[in-house]
Amino acid sequence: MKLTELRHRVERYISGDCRVADLDRIFLGLRDRCYGLASIREIGDFVAHRDQREKGPVTDKVKDIQLSLESWLAQGEGKIPDLAAAKRISVANLRTATDAQLDARLGLRRDVVKAVLAQAIKKMESDRYDKMTLREQAVFNYLAAAFIWNPAFTDEQVAQDLATVLVKAGALLKDERAAFDGNNAFLALYVTALMHDSAVVMDDGSRFELVAGFANKESRIEVKARIELAGWGKPVTAPICVFWTRLIGTDHCSEDLAAVPGAWNGAIEIDASGRLASFA
């Protein structure tokens, strides 16, 4: 997309004339010049290939959480993973854990946890278990055994990333940032509607549906991946948040959606009143 078109669409957006078509074009146009900000590339890819995602940050996050969940369930039944599996699990959990979680549980910064985990695995792979320090044991035991989940993105992160890319591209002026942030609710609803009723596909071909709603204790609008696992005696379903917003569902949804906060079926859209509604 030429800068003149990008700028025109941004000007219309910050004026309060928010259009789904403009955001579609903006995210598509920024996919290949997102300055390494994964949320912008991912949302652009959702616009281009909405039905299902086979790669990207959301898919990768679901894969890591699925692995963490399966391991946690297995260990709950006394099935201890071998070292190769434990290594994959611990690395996946490290990717998923937030800095705050690592600090709260281990009292360490992420870079330190990563280094300590690598050292612990190196010692175990060379059968030097007796040489492991207490810190190495604590880091490995936590990351190899915990069930950790966090969203791939939040609405705050997406808004920050989009503003950053637009400023770098010359399509948003720094003194227009307040006007841009004034439409963050619309942006969050746009991403929610875009991800809802799509799916992510795992390496084994299993397909997990993405479903929006606000059936959580804070009544915040979110998008969940419905992870379904077989081989546990009975089907195991775990709805895991992949996109989290600050928006209260009853304030930003039509009456029909607000009546069923956790069971939205079919496509949704942003209606004329600026709320999420069933597709007309």
PDB file of C-alpha atoms in Angstrom:
ATOM      1  CA  MET A   1       0.000   0.000   0.000  1.00  0.00           C
ATOM      2  CA  LYS A   2       1.287   3.469  -0.885  1.00  0.00           C
ATOM      3  CA  LEU A   3       1.935   5.843   1.991  1.00  0.00           C
ATOM      4  CA  THR A   4      -0.660   8.287   0.647  1.00  0.00           C
ATOM      5  CA  GLU A   5      -3.415   5.659   0.900  1.00  0.00           C
ATOM      6  CA  LEU A   6      -2.218   4.461   4.294  1.00  0.00           C
ATOM      7  CA  ARG A   7      -2.175   8.019   5.575  1.00  0.00           C
ATOM      8  CA  HIS A   8      -5.673   8.702   4.218  1.00  0.00           C
ATOM      9  CA  ARG A   9      -7.096   5.651   5.992  1.00  0.00           C
ATOM     10  CA  VAL A  10      -5.323   6.561   9.244  1.00  0.00           C
ATOM     11  CA  GLU A  11      -6.638  10.134   9.058  1.00  0.00           C
ATOM     12  CA  ARG A  12     -10.167   8.822   8.669  1.00  0.00           C
ATOM     13  CA  TYR A  13      -9.670   6.429  11.605  1.00  0.00           C
ATOM     14  CA  ILE A  14      -8.294   9.021  14.021  1.00  0.00           C
ATOM     15  CA  SER A  15     -11.113  11.412  13.076  1.00  0.00           C
ATOM     16  CA  GLY A  16     -13.513   8.887  14.621  1.00  0.00           C
ATOM     17  CA  ASP A  17     -14.753   7.505  11.308  1.00  0.00           C
ATOM     18  CA  CYS A  18     -13.708   3.939  12.133  1.00  0.00           C
ATOM     19  CA  ARG A  19     -14.261   1.391   9.389  1.00  0.00           C
ATOM     20  CA  VAL A  20     -13.543  -2.322   9.336  1.00  0.00           C
ATOM     21  CA  ALA A  21     -12.494  -2.055   5.686  1.00  0.00           C
ATOM     22  CA  ASP A  22      -9.874   0.568   6.564  1.00  0.00           C
ATOM     23  CA  LEU A  23      -8.378  -1.602   9.310  1.00  0.00           C
ATOM     24  CA  ASP A  24      -8.384  -4.586   6.957  1.00  0.00           C
ATOM     25  CA  ARG A  25      -6.393  -2.613   4.409  1.00  0.00           C
ATOM     26  CA  ILE A  26      -4.074  -1.156   7.051  1.00  0.00           C
ATOM     27  CA  PHE A  27      -3.163  -4.539   8.542  1.00  0.00           C
ATOM     28  CA  LEU A  28      -2.771  -6.121   5.108  1.00  0.00           C
ATOM     29  CA  GLY A  29      -0.536  -3.272   4.039  1.00  0.00           C
ATOM     30  CA  LEU A  30       1.649  -3.554   7.140  1.00  0.00           C
ATOM     31  CA  ARG A  31       2.166  -7.326   7.097  1.00  0.00           C
ATOM     32  CA  ASP A  32       5.544  -7.096   5.388  1.00  0.00           C
ATOM     33  CA  ARG A  33       6.732  -3.940   7.133  1.00  0.00           C
ATOM     34  CA  CYS A  34       5.763  -4.489  10.752  1.00  0.00           C
ATOM     35  CA  TYR A  35       9.270  -3.913  12.177  1.00  0.00           C
ATOM     36  CA  GLY A  36       9.275  -7.285  13.899  1.00  0.00           C
ATOM     37  CA  LEU A  37       6.050  -6.682  15.841  1.00  0.00           C
ATOM     38  CA  ALA A  38       4.396 -10.083  15.631  1.00  0.00           C
ATOM     39  CA  SER A  39       0.872  -8.941  16.515  1.00  0.00           C
ATOM     40  CA  ILE A  40       0.644  -6.752  13.407  1.00  0.00           C
ATOM     41  CA  ARG A  41       1.814  -9.527  11.080  1.00  0.00           C
ATOM     42  CA  GLU A  42      -0.518 -12.018  12.747  1.00  0.00           C
ATOM     43  CA  ILE A  43      -3.622  -9.840  12.456  1.00  0.00           C
ATOM     44  CA  GLY A  44      -2.776  -9.098   8.831  1.00  0.00           C
ATOM     45  CA  ASP A  45      -2.474 -12.828   8.226  1.00  0.00           C
ATOM     46  CA  PHE A  46      -5.888 -13.361   9.841  1.00  0.00           C
ATOM     47  CA  VAL A  47      -7.332 -10.834   7.394  1.00  0.00           C
ATOM     48  CA  ALA A  48      -5.723 -12.672   4.473  1.00  0.00           C
ATOM     49  CA  HIS A  49      -6.455 -16.219   5.654  1.00  0.00           C
ATOM     50  CA  ARG A  50      -9.249 -15.983   8.155  1.00  0.00           C
ATOM     51  CA  ASP A  51     -10.688 -19.507   8.004  1.00  0.00           C
ATOM     52  CA  GLN A  52      -7.758 -21.183   9.715  1.00  0.00           C
ATOM     53  CA  ARG A  53      -4.223 -20.465  10.817  1.00  0.00           C
ATOM     54  CA  GLU A  54      -1.500 -23.107  10.516  1.00  0.00           C
ATOM     55  CA  LYS A  55       1.378 -20.900  11.669  1.00  0.00           C
ATOM     56  CA  GLY A  56       1.982 -17.656  13.477  1.00  0.00           C
ATOM     57  CA  PRO A  57       2.036 -16.443  17.101  1.00  0.00           C
ATOM     58  CA  VAL A  58      -1.533 -17.516  17.961  1.00  0.00           C
ATOM     59  CA  THR A  59      -1.004 -21.009  16.547  1.00  0.00           C
ATOM     60  CA  ASP A  60       2.394 -21.287  18.244  1.00  0.00           C
ATOM     61  CA  LYS A  61       0.888 -20.185  21.558  1.00  0.00           C
ATOM     62  CA  VAL A  62      -1.873 -22.795  21.314  1.00  0.00           C
ATOM     63  CA  LYS A  63       0.707 -25.493  20.500  1.00  0.00           C
ATOM     64  CA  ASP A  64       2.768 -24.571  23.561  1.00  0.00           C
ATOM     65  CA  ILE A  65      -0.280 -24.509  25.833  1.00  0.00           C
ATOM     66  CA  GLN A  66      -1.553 -27.822  24.443  1.00  0.00           C
ATOM     67  CA  LEU A  67       1.823 -29.407  25.174  1.00  0.00           C
ATOM     68  CA  SER A  68       1.842 -27.921  28.680  1.00  0.00           C
ATOM     69  CA  LEU A  69      -1.705 -29.148  29.361  1.00  0.00           C
ATOM     70  CA  GLU A  70      -1.077 -32.676  28.087  1.00  0.00           C
ATOM     71  CA  SER A  71       2.080 -32.934  30.190  1.00  0.00           C
ATOM     72  CA  TRP A  72       0.329 -31.608  33.293  1.00  0.00           C
ATOM     73  CA  LEU A  73      -2.506 -34.107  32.891  1.00  0.00           C
ATOM     74  CA  ALA A  74      -0.074 -36.983  32.320  1.00  0.00           C
ATOM     75  CA  GLN A  75       2.062 -36.084  35.315  1.00  0.00           C
ATOM     76  CA  GLY A  76      -1.095 -35.875  37.392  1.00  0.00           C
ATOM     77  CA  GLU A  77      -1.569 -39.560  36.576  1.00  0.00           C
ATOM     78  CA  GLY A  78       2.007 -40.336  37.561  1.00  0.00           C
ATOM     79  CA  LYS A  79       3.397 -40.458  34.012  1.00  0.00           C
ATOM     80  CA  ILE A  80       6.755 -38.701  34.172  1.00  0.00           C
ATOM     81  CA  PRO A  81       8.112 -37.497  30.803  1.00  0.00           C
ATOM     82  CA  ASP A  82      11.534 -38.596  29.620  1.00  0.00           C
ATOM     83  CA  LEU A  83      14.263 -35.977  29.358  1.00  0.00           C
ATOM     84  CA  ALA A  84      13.636 -35.215  25.677  1.00  0.00           C
ATOM     85  CA  ALA A  85       9.942 -34.577  26.334  1.00  0.00           C
ATOM     86  CA  ALA A  86      10.647 -32.631  29.525  1.00  0.00           C
ATOM     87  CA  LYS A  87      13.016 -30.410  27.555  1.00  0.00           C
ATOM     88  CA  ARG A  88      10.291 -29.577  25.013  1.00  0.00           C
ATOM     89  CA  ILE A  89       7.774 -28.940  27.774  1.00  0.00           C
ATOM     90  CA  SER A  90      10.058 -26.672  29.786  1.00  0.00           C
ATOM     91  CA  VAL A  91      11.000 -24.609  26.721  1.00  0.00           C
ATOM     92  CA  ALA A  92       7.318 -24.265  25.753  1.00  0.00           C
ATOM     93  CA  ASN A  93       6.384 -23.177  29.273  1.00  0.00           C
ATOM     94  CA  LEU A  94       9.208 -20.641  29.310  1.00  0.00           C
ATOM     95  CA  ARG A  95       7.876 -19.112  26.088  1.00  0.00           C
ATOM     96  CA  THR A  96       4.368 -18.902  27.567  1.00  0.00           C
ATOM     97  CA  ALA A  97       5.207 -17.637  31.055  1.00  0.00           C
ATOM     98  CA  THR A  98       5.206 -13.903  31.666  1.00  0.00           C
ATOM     99  CA  ASP A  99       8.115 -12.095  33.285  1.00  0.00           C
ATOM    100  CA  ALA A 100       5.889 -11.511  36.324  1.00  0.00           C
ATOM    101  CA  GLN A 101       5.123 -15.230  36.652  1.00  0.00           C
ATOM    102  CA  LEU A 102       8.794 -16.163  36.461  1.00  0.00           C
ATOM    103  CA  ASP A 103       9.686 -13.559  39.060  1.00  0.00           C
ATOM    104  CA  ALA A 104       6.861 -14.604  41.392  1.00  0.00           C
ATOM    105  CA  ARG A 105       7.664 -18.306  41.217  1.00  0.00           C
ATOM    106  CA  LEU A 106      11.434 -18.317  40.783  1.00  0.00           C
ATOM    107  CA  GLY A 107      12.565 -14.823  41.751  1.00  0.00           C
ATOM    108  CA  LEU A 108      14.565 -14.566  38.526  1.00  0.00           C
ATOM    109  CA  ARG A 109      14.572 -12.479  35.362  1.00  0.00           C
ATOM    110  CA  ARG A 110      13.664 -14.201  32.093  1.00  0.00           C
ATOM    111  CA  ASP A 111      17.204 -14.103  30.728  1.00  0.00           C
ATOM    112  CA  VAL A 112      18.513 -15.702  33.909  1.00  0.00           C
ATOM    113  CA  VAL A 113      15.819 -18.400  33.837  1.00  0.00           C
ATOM    114  CA  LYS A 114      16.684 -19.194  30.229  1.00  0.00           C
ATOM    115  CA  ALA A 115      20.387 -19.533  31.035  1.00  0.00           C
ATOM    116  CA  VAL A 116      19.780 -21.615  34.159  1.00  0.00           C
ATOM    117  CA  LEU A 117      17.384 -23.926  32.284  1.00  0.00           C
ATOM    118  CA  ALA A 118      19.935 -24.468  29.521  1.00  0.00           C
ATOM    119  CA  GLN A 119      22.615 -25.322  32.070  1.00  0.00           C
ATOM    120  CA  ALA A 120      20.298 -27.725  33.902  1.00  0.00           C
ATOM    121  CA  ILE A 121      19.401 -29.555  30.691  1.00  0.00           C
ATOM    122  CA  LYS A 122      23.043 -29.730  29.655  1.00  0.00           C
ATOM    123  CA  LYS A 123      23.962 -31.411  32.942  1.00  0.00           C
ATOM    124  CA  MET A 124      21.086 -33.879  32.724  1.00  0.00           C
ATOM    125  CA  GLU A 125      21.884 -34.778  29.121  1.00  0.00           C
ATOM    126  CA  SER A 126      25.443 -35.635  30.187  1.00  0.00           C
ATOM    127  CA  ASP A 127      24.124 -37.643  33.180  1.00  0.00           C
ATOM    128  CA  ARG A 128      25.548 -35.189  35.710  1.00  0.00           C
ATOM    129  CA  TYR A 129      22.436 -34.942  37.842  1.00  0.00           C
ATOM    130  CA  ASP A 130      24.519 -34.806  41.005  1.00  0.00           C
ATOM    131  CA  LYS A 131      26.142 -31.587  39.772  1.00  0.00           C
ATOM    132  CA  MET A 132      22.866 -29.674  39.424  1.00  0.00           C
ATOM    133  CA  THR A 133      22.497 -26.704  41.744  1.00  0.00           C
ATOM    134  CA  LEU A 134      19.374 -26.110  43.794  1.00  0.00           C
ATOM    135  CA  ARG A 135      18.518 -23.187  41.525  1.00  0.00           C
ATOM    136  CA  GLU A 136      18.841 -25.345  38.408  1.00  0.00           C
ATOM    137  CA  GLN A 137      16.638 -27.991  39.981  1.00  0.00           C
ATOM    138  CA  ALA A 138      14.003 -25.418  40.928  1.00  0.00           C
ATOM    139  CA  VAL A 139      13.901 -23.864  37.459  1.00  0.00           C
ATOM    140  CA  PHE A 140      13.725 -27.192  35.653  1.00  0.00           C
ATOM    141  CA  ASN A 141      11.167 -28.734  38.014  1.00  0.00           C
ATOM    142  CA  TYR A 142       8.849 -25.730  37.690  1.00  0.00           C
ATOM    143  CA  LEU A 143       9.022 -25.388  33.918  1.00  0.00           C
ATOM    144  CA  ALA A 144       8.863 -29.129  33.222  1.00  0.00           C
ATOM    145  CA  ALA A 145       5.855 -29.768  35.474  1.00  0.00           C
ATOM    146  CA  ALA A 146       3.656 -26.651  35.508  1.00  0.00           C
ATOM    147  CA  PHE A 147       0.613 -25.927  33.354  1.00  0.00           C
ATOM    148  CA  ILE A 148       1.136 -22.356  32.159  1.00  0.00           C
ATOM    149  CA  TRP A 149      -1.175 -20.395  29.884  1.00  0.00           C
ATOM    150  CA  ASN A 150      -1.337 -16.765  28.773  1.00  0.00           C
ATOM    151  CA  PRO A 151      -2.894 -14.978  25.794  1.00  0.00           C
ATOM    152  CA  ALA A 152      -0.901 -14.490  22.619  1.00  0.00           C
ATOM    153  CA  PHE A 153      -1.910 -10.803  22.570  1.00  0.00           C
ATOM    154  CA  THR A 154      -3.878  -8.244  24.553  1.00  0.00           C
ATOM    155  CA  ASP A 155      -5.811  -5.292  23.191  1.00  0.00           C
ATOM    156  CA  GLU A 156      -3.317  -2.938  24.838  1.00  0.00           C
ATOM    157  CA  GLN A 157      -0.408  -4.639  23.074  1.00  0.00           C
ATOM    158  CA  VAL A 158      -2.116  -4.555  19.677  1.00  0.00           C
ATOM    159  CA  ALA A 159      -2.953  -0.850  20.017  1.00  0.00           C
ATOM    160  CA  GLN A 160       0.602  -0.015  21.107  1.00  0.00           C
ATOM    161  CA  ASP A 161       2.140  -2.088  18.306  1.00  0.00           C
ATOM    162  CA  LEU A 162      -0.119  -0.643  15.614  1.00  0.00           C
ATOM    163  CA  ALA A 163       0.593   2.932  16.699  1.00  0.00           C
ATOM    164  CA  THR A 164       4.338   2.212  16.744  1.00  0.00           C
ATOM    165  CA  VAL A 165       4.320   0.783  13.226  1.00  0.00           C
ATOM    166  CA  LEU A 166       2.171   3.594  11.835  1.00  0.00           C
ATOM    167  CA  VAL A 167       4.453   6.250  13.349  1.00  0.00           C
ATOM    168  CA  LYS A 168       7.528   4.546  11.891  1.00  0.00           C
ATOM    169  CA  ALA A 169       5.811   4.265   8.520  1.00  0.00           C
ATOM    170  CA  GLY A 170       5.028   7.998   8.549  1.00  0.00           C
ATOM    171  CA  ALA A 171       1.271   7.432   8.489  1.00  0.00           C
ATOM    172  CA  LEU A 172       0.582   8.583  12.064  1.00  0.00           C
ATOM    173  CA  LEU A 173       2.014  11.750  13.587  1.00  0.00           C
ATOM    174  CA  LYS A 174       3.190  11.656  17.176  1.00  0.00           C
ATOM    175  CA  ASP A 175       0.848  14.447  18.190  1.00  0.00           C
ATOM    176  CA  GLU A 176      -2.084  12.395  16.835  1.00  0.00           C
ATOM    177  CA  ARG A 177      -1.527   9.586  19.316  1.00  0.00           C
ATOM    178  CA  ALA A 178      -4.295  10.695  21.711  1.00  0.00           C
ATOM    179  CA  ALA A 179      -6.821  10.683  18.866  1.00  0.00           C
ATOM    180  CA  PHE A 180      -5.577   7.270  17.798  1.00  0.00           C
ATOM    181  CA  ASP A 181      -5.886   5.858  21.338  1.00  0.00           C
ATOM    182  CA  GLY A 182      -9.422   7.203  21.544  1.00  0.00           C
ATOM    183  CA  ASN A 183     -10.481   4.440  19.152  1.00  0.00           C
ATOM    184  CA  ASN A 184      -8.805   1.548  20.969  1.00  0.00           C
ATOM    185  CA  ALA A 185     -12.160   0.006  21.877  1.00  0.00           C
ATOM    186  CA  PHE A 186     -13.101  -0.206  18.206  1.00  0.00           C
ATOM    187  CA  LEU A 187      -9.718  -1.765  17.421  1.00  0.00           C
ATOM    188  CA  ALA A 188     -10.204  -4.396  20.142  1.00  0.00           C
ATOM    189  CA  LEU A 189     -13.677  -5.255  18.839  1.00  0.00           C
ATOM    190  CA  TYR A 190     -12.294  -5.458  15.301  1.00  0.00           C
ATOM    191  CA  VAL A 191      -9.642  -8.012  16.310  1.00  0.00           C
ATOM    192  CA  THR A 192     -12.201  -9.972  18.346  1.00  0.00           C
ATOM    193  CA  ALA A 193     -14.627 -10.232  15.425  1.00  0.00           C
ATOM    194  CA  LEU A 194     -11.779 -11.114  13.072  1.00  0.00           C
ATOM    195  CA  MET A 195     -10.496 -14.020  15.168  1.00  0.00           C
ATOM    196  CA  HIS A 196     -13.905 -15.354  16.224  1.00  0.00           C
ATOM    197  CA  ASP A 197     -15.297 -18.301  14.259  1.00  0.00           C
ATOM    198  CA  SER A 198     -11.896 -19.157  12.790  1.00  0.00           C
ATOM    199  CA  ALA A 199      -9.524 -21.940  13.843  1.00  0.00           C
ATOM    200  CA  VAL A 200      -5.909 -22.914  14.407  1.00  0.00           C
ATOM    201  CA  VAL A 201      -4.493 -26.160  13.039  1.00  0.00           C
ATOM    202  CA  MET A 202      -1.938 -28.226  14.944  1.00  0.00           C
ATOM    203  CA  ASP A 203       0.929 -30.244  13.480  1.00  0.00           C
ATOM    204  CA  ASP A 204      -1.094 -33.464  13.684  1.00  0.00           C
ATOM    205  CA  GLY A 205      -3.972 -31.924  11.731  1.00  0.00           C
ATOM    206  CA  SER A 206      -6.250 -31.369  14.726  1.00  0.00           C
ATOM    207  CA  ARG A 207      -8.280 -28.189  14.459  1.00  0.00           C
ATOM    208  CA  PHE A 208      -9.157 -26.014  17.449  1.00  0.00           C
ATOM    209  CA  GLU A 209     -11.928 -23.456  17.050  1.00  0.00           C
ATOM    210  CA  LEU A 210     -11.483 -19.829  18.116  1.00  0.00           C
ATOM    211  CA  VAL A 211     -14.553 -18.468  19.887  1.00  0.00           C
ATOM    212  CA  ALA A 212     -15.175 -15.005  21.330  1.00  0.00           C
ATOM    213  CA  GLY A 213     -17.211 -14.196  24.412  1.00  0.00           C
ATOM    214  CA  PHE A 214     -16.922 -12.805  27.927  1.00  0.00           C
ATOM    215  CA  ALA A 215     -17.666 -15.818  30.136  1.00  0.00           C
ATOM    216  CA  ASN A 216     -14.908 -15.048  32.630  1.00  0.00           C
ATOM    217  CA  LYS A 217     -14.939 -13.707  36.164  1.00  0.00           C
ATOM    218  CA  GLU A 218     -14.151 -10.171  34.989  1.00  0.00           C
ATOM    219  CA  SER A 219     -16.719 -10.248  32.142  1.00  0.00           C
ATOM    220  CA  ARG A 220     -14.010  -9.039  29.742  1.00  0.00           C
ATOM    221  CA  ILE A 221     -14.331  -9.717  26.033  1.00  0.00           C
ATOM    222  CA  GLU A 222     -11.807 -12.309  24.918  1.00  0.00           C
ATOM    223  CA  VAL A 223     -11.128 -14.899  22.229  1.00  0.00           C
ATOM    224  CA  LYS A 224     -10.510 -18.467  23.344  1.00  0.00           C
ATOM    225  CA  ALA A 225      -9.077 -21.483  21.564  1.00  0.00           C
ATOM    226  CA  ARG A 226     -11.171 -24.532  22.353  1.00  0.00           C
ATOM    227  CA  ILE A 227      -8.450 -27.145  22.903  1.00  0.00           C
ATOM    228  CA  GLU A 228      -9.839 -30.682  22.747  1.00  0.00           C
ATOM    229  CA  LEU A 229      -7.723 -33.653  23.817  1.00  0.00           C
ATOM    230  CA  ALA A 230      -8.432 -37.332  23.282  1.00  0.00           C
ATOM    231  CA  GLY A 231      -7.033 -40.412  25.000  1.00  0.00           C
ATOM    232  CA  TRP A 232      -7.876 -39.458  28.587  1.00  0.00           C
ATOM    233  CA  GLY A 233     -10.767 -41.832  29.208  1.00  0.00           C
ATOM    234  CA  LYS A 234     -13.204 -39.087  28.344  1.00  0.00           C
ATOM    235  CA  PRO A 235     -12.798 -36.026  26.099  1.00  0.00           C
ATOM    236  CA  VAL A 236     -10.907 -33.162  27.700  1.00  0.00           C
ATOM    237  CA  THR A 237     -11.842 -29.644  26.585  1.00  0.00           C
ATOM    238  CA  ALA A 238      -9.900 -26.601  27.723  1.00  0.00           C
ATOM    239  CA  PRO A 239     -10.936 -23.127  26.507  1.00  0.00           C
ATOM    240  CA  ILE A 240      -7.705 -21.112  26.562  1.00  0.00           C
ATOM    241  CA  CYS A 241      -7.612 -17.337  26.062  1.00  0.00           C
ATOM    242  CA  VAL A 242      -5.520 -16.201  23.076  1.00  0.00           C
ATOM    243  CA  PHE A 243      -6.722 -12.568  22.860  1.00  0.00           C
ATOM    244  CA  TRP A 244      -7.647 -10.626  26.005  1.00  0.00           C
ATOM    245  CA  THR A 245      -9.269  -7.190  26.166  1.00  0.00           C
ATOM    246  CA  ARG A 246     -10.153  -4.631  28.800  1.00  0.00           C
ATOM    247  CA  LEU A 247     -13.700  -4.305  27.405  1.00  0.00           C
ATOM    248  CA  ILE A 248     -16.682  -5.290  29.553  1.00  0.00           C
ATOM    249  CA  GLY A 249     -18.933  -7.526  27.485  1.00  0.00           C
ATOM    250  CA  THR A 250     -22.279  -6.020  28.468  1.00  0.00           C
ATOM    251  CA  ASP A 251     -21.015  -2.542  27.505  1.00  0.00           C
ATOM    252  CA  HIS A 252     -19.768  -3.538  24.067  1.00  0.00           C
ATOM    253  CA  CYS A 253     -22.137  -6.269  22.852  1.00  0.00           C
ATOM    254  CA  SER A 254     -25.633  -6.263  21.439  1.00  0.00           C
ATOM    255  CA  GLU A 255     -28.441  -7.687  23.549  1.00  0.00           C
ATOM    256  CA  ASP A 256     -28.411 -11.051  21.785  1.00  0.00           C
ATOM    257  CA  LEU A 257     -24.695 -11.598  22.401  1.00  0.00           C
ATOM    258  CA  ALA A 258     -24.834 -10.205  25.940  1.00  0.00           C
ATOM    259  CA  ALA A 259     -27.502 -12.799  26.763  1.00  0.00           C
ATOM    260  CA  VAL A 260     -25.097 -15.675  25.984  1.00  0.00           C
ATOM    261  CA  PRO A 261     -21.644 -14.492  27.106  1.00  0.00           C
ATOM    262  CA  GLY A 262     -19.929 -17.834  26.524  1.00  0.00           C
ATOM    263  CA  ALA A 263     -21.695 -19.479  23.616  1.00  0.00           C
ATOM    264  CA  TRP A 264     -21.456 -17.364  20.486  1.00  0.00           C
ATOM    265  CA  ASN A 265     -22.126 -19.259  17.271  1.00  0.00           C
ATOM    266  CA  GLY A 266     -21.534 -18.041  13.730  1.00  0.00           C
ATOM    267  CA  ALA A 267     -19.877 -14.878  12.520  1.00  0.00           C
ATOM    268  CA  ILE A 268     -20.042 -11.611  14.438  1.00  0.00           C
ATOM    269  CA  GLU A 269     -19.492  -8.022  13.348  1.00  0.00           C
ATOM    270  CA  ILE A 270     -19.348  -4.477  14.664  1.00  0.00           C
ATOM    271  CA  ASP A 271     -22.821  -3.012  14.185  1.00  0.00           C
ATOM    272  CA  ALA A 272     -23.849   0.571  13.465  1.00  0.00           C
ATOM    273  CA  SER A 273     -23.852   1.380  17.185  1.00  0.00           C
ATOM    274  CA  GLY A 274     -20.229   0.281  17.520  1.00  0.00           C
ATOM    275  CA  ARG A 275     -21.000  -2.916  19.428  1.00  0.00           C
ATOM    276  CA  LEU A 276     -20.351  -6.557  18.634  1.00  0.00           C
ATOM    277  CA  ALA A 277     -23.425  -8.245  17.201  1.00  0.00           C
ATOM    278  CA  SER A 278     -24.387 -11.410  15.382  1.00  0.00           C
ATOM    279  CA  PHE A 279     -23.752 -11.147  11.680  1.00  0.00           C
ATOM    280  CA  ALA A 280     -26.812  -9.584  10.056  1.00  0.00           C
TER     281      ALA A 280
END
